[in-house]
């Protein structure tokens, strides 16, 4: 069966520090991978998605970047965090077509 | 600009009441998905609708896809406290993109016993 791992679950970082959130998927190959940010109790804002290794589509201009160094690994990074980067970050994967998306447990990032 | 508009944003009702939430777009959906999310967790898929006019039922939940595939509704009959959560609609491959998955802002439902 397929599983998705996202870590860490909680992170407190000072302003100006770097960020690296990692997401890995097991049990499937060539998935579409996604990074979302969610404000408290509200919808998911698509940050980046990837349809294959090295292919990254950015949806929102921001202080963040994403990379897909391996088929089932998706990394969200920042060189210098801003206060406004605080939020709940979710990684997800789905197969090609109109298939269901499966989400990780999320990372609660607080920038102080 | 919000690509997928959901309404209402918030809904608080008593147990046993019926409710309907909506998802609309100015663009045609290739398909439309509904998810439910509980606090601190990722969303979980409820249903996918693909054909204009399609109606799908999941116990007390009825999902309808508009004939023109630009809107969808979720109707809950006799709501229960366990239905409480954030209901999100999502469109795969929105706007002809191959691979994206766009979500609306959601309807936050609270069902009081």
Short mmCIF file of N, CA and C in Angstrom, two decimals, chain B residues 11-19 76 78-80 83-84 109-113:
data_model
loop_
_atom_site.label_atom_id
_atom_site.label_comp_id
_atom_site.label_asym_id
_atom_site.label_seq_id
_atom_site.Cartn_x
_atom_site.Cartn_y
_atom_site.Cartn_z
N UNK B 11 -20.66 27.63 8.64
CA UNK B 11 -22.02 27.17 8.83
C UNK B 11 -22.10 26.47 10.18
N UNK B 12 -23.01 26.96 11.02
CA UNK B 12 -23.20 26.35 12.33
C UNK B 12 -24.66 25.95 12.45
N UNK B 13 -24.91 24.66 12.63
CA UNK B 13 -26.29 24.17 12.66
C UNK B 13 -26.48 23.20 13.81
N UNK B 14 -27.75 22.87 14.07
CA UNK B 14 -28.08 21.90 15.10
C UNK B 14 -28.15 20.50 14.48
N UNK B 15 -27.86 19.53 15.30
CA UNK B 15 -27.97 18.14 14.88
C UNK B 15 -29.37 17.88 14.33
N UNK B 16 -29.41 17.16 13.20
CA UNK B 16 -30.69 16.82 12.60
C UNK B 16 -31.10 17.73 11.45
N UNK B 17 -30.49 18.89 11.35
CA UNK B 17 -30.81 19.82 10.27
C UNK B 17 -30.15 19.36 8.96
N UNK B 18 -30.71 19.87 7.86
CA UNK B 18 -30.13 19.63 6.54
C UNK B 18 -29.32 20.85 6.11
N UNK B 19 -28.36 20.66 5.23
CA UNK B 19 -27.57 21.77 4.76
C UNK B 19 -27.04 21.49 3.37
N UNK B 76 -26.07 17.62 2.88
CA UNK B 76 -26.04 16.67 3.99
C UNK B 76 -27.43 16.63 4.63
N UNK B 78 -29.89 15.42 7.68
CA UNK B 78 -29.88 15.06 9.11
C UNK B 78 -28.45 15.07 9.65
N UNK B 79 -27.85 16.24 9.64
CA UNK B 79 -26.44 16.37 10.04
C UNK B 79 -26.23 15.87 11.47
N UNK B 80 -25.04 15.32 11.68
CA UNK B 80 -24.64 14.80 12.98
C UNK B 80 -23.35 15.49 13.43
N UNK B 83 -20.19 15.08 11.52
CA UNK B 83 -20.02 15.71 10.22
C UNK B 83 -19.21 17.00 10.32
N UNK B 84 -18.97 17.44 11.53
CA UNK B 84 -18.19 18.67 11.74
C UNK B 84 -16.84 18.57 11.08
N UNK B 109 -17.89 23.64 8.74
CA UNK B 109 -19.18 23.22 9.27
C UNK B 109 -19.05 22.81 10.72
N UNK B 110 -19.96 23.32 11.53
CA UNK B 110 -20.05 22.92 12.94
C UNK B 110 -21.47 22.43 13.21
N UNK B 111 -21.58 21.19 13.66
CA UNK B 111 -22.88 20.61 13.97
C UNK B 111 -22.96 20.40 15.48
N UNK B 112 -23.88 21.11 16.10
CA UNK B 112 -24.00 21.08 17.56
C UNK B 112 -25.03 20.04 17.99
N UNK B 113 -24.70 19.29 19.04
CA UNK B 113 -25.63 18.25 19.51
C UNK B 113 -26.86 18.88 20.15
#
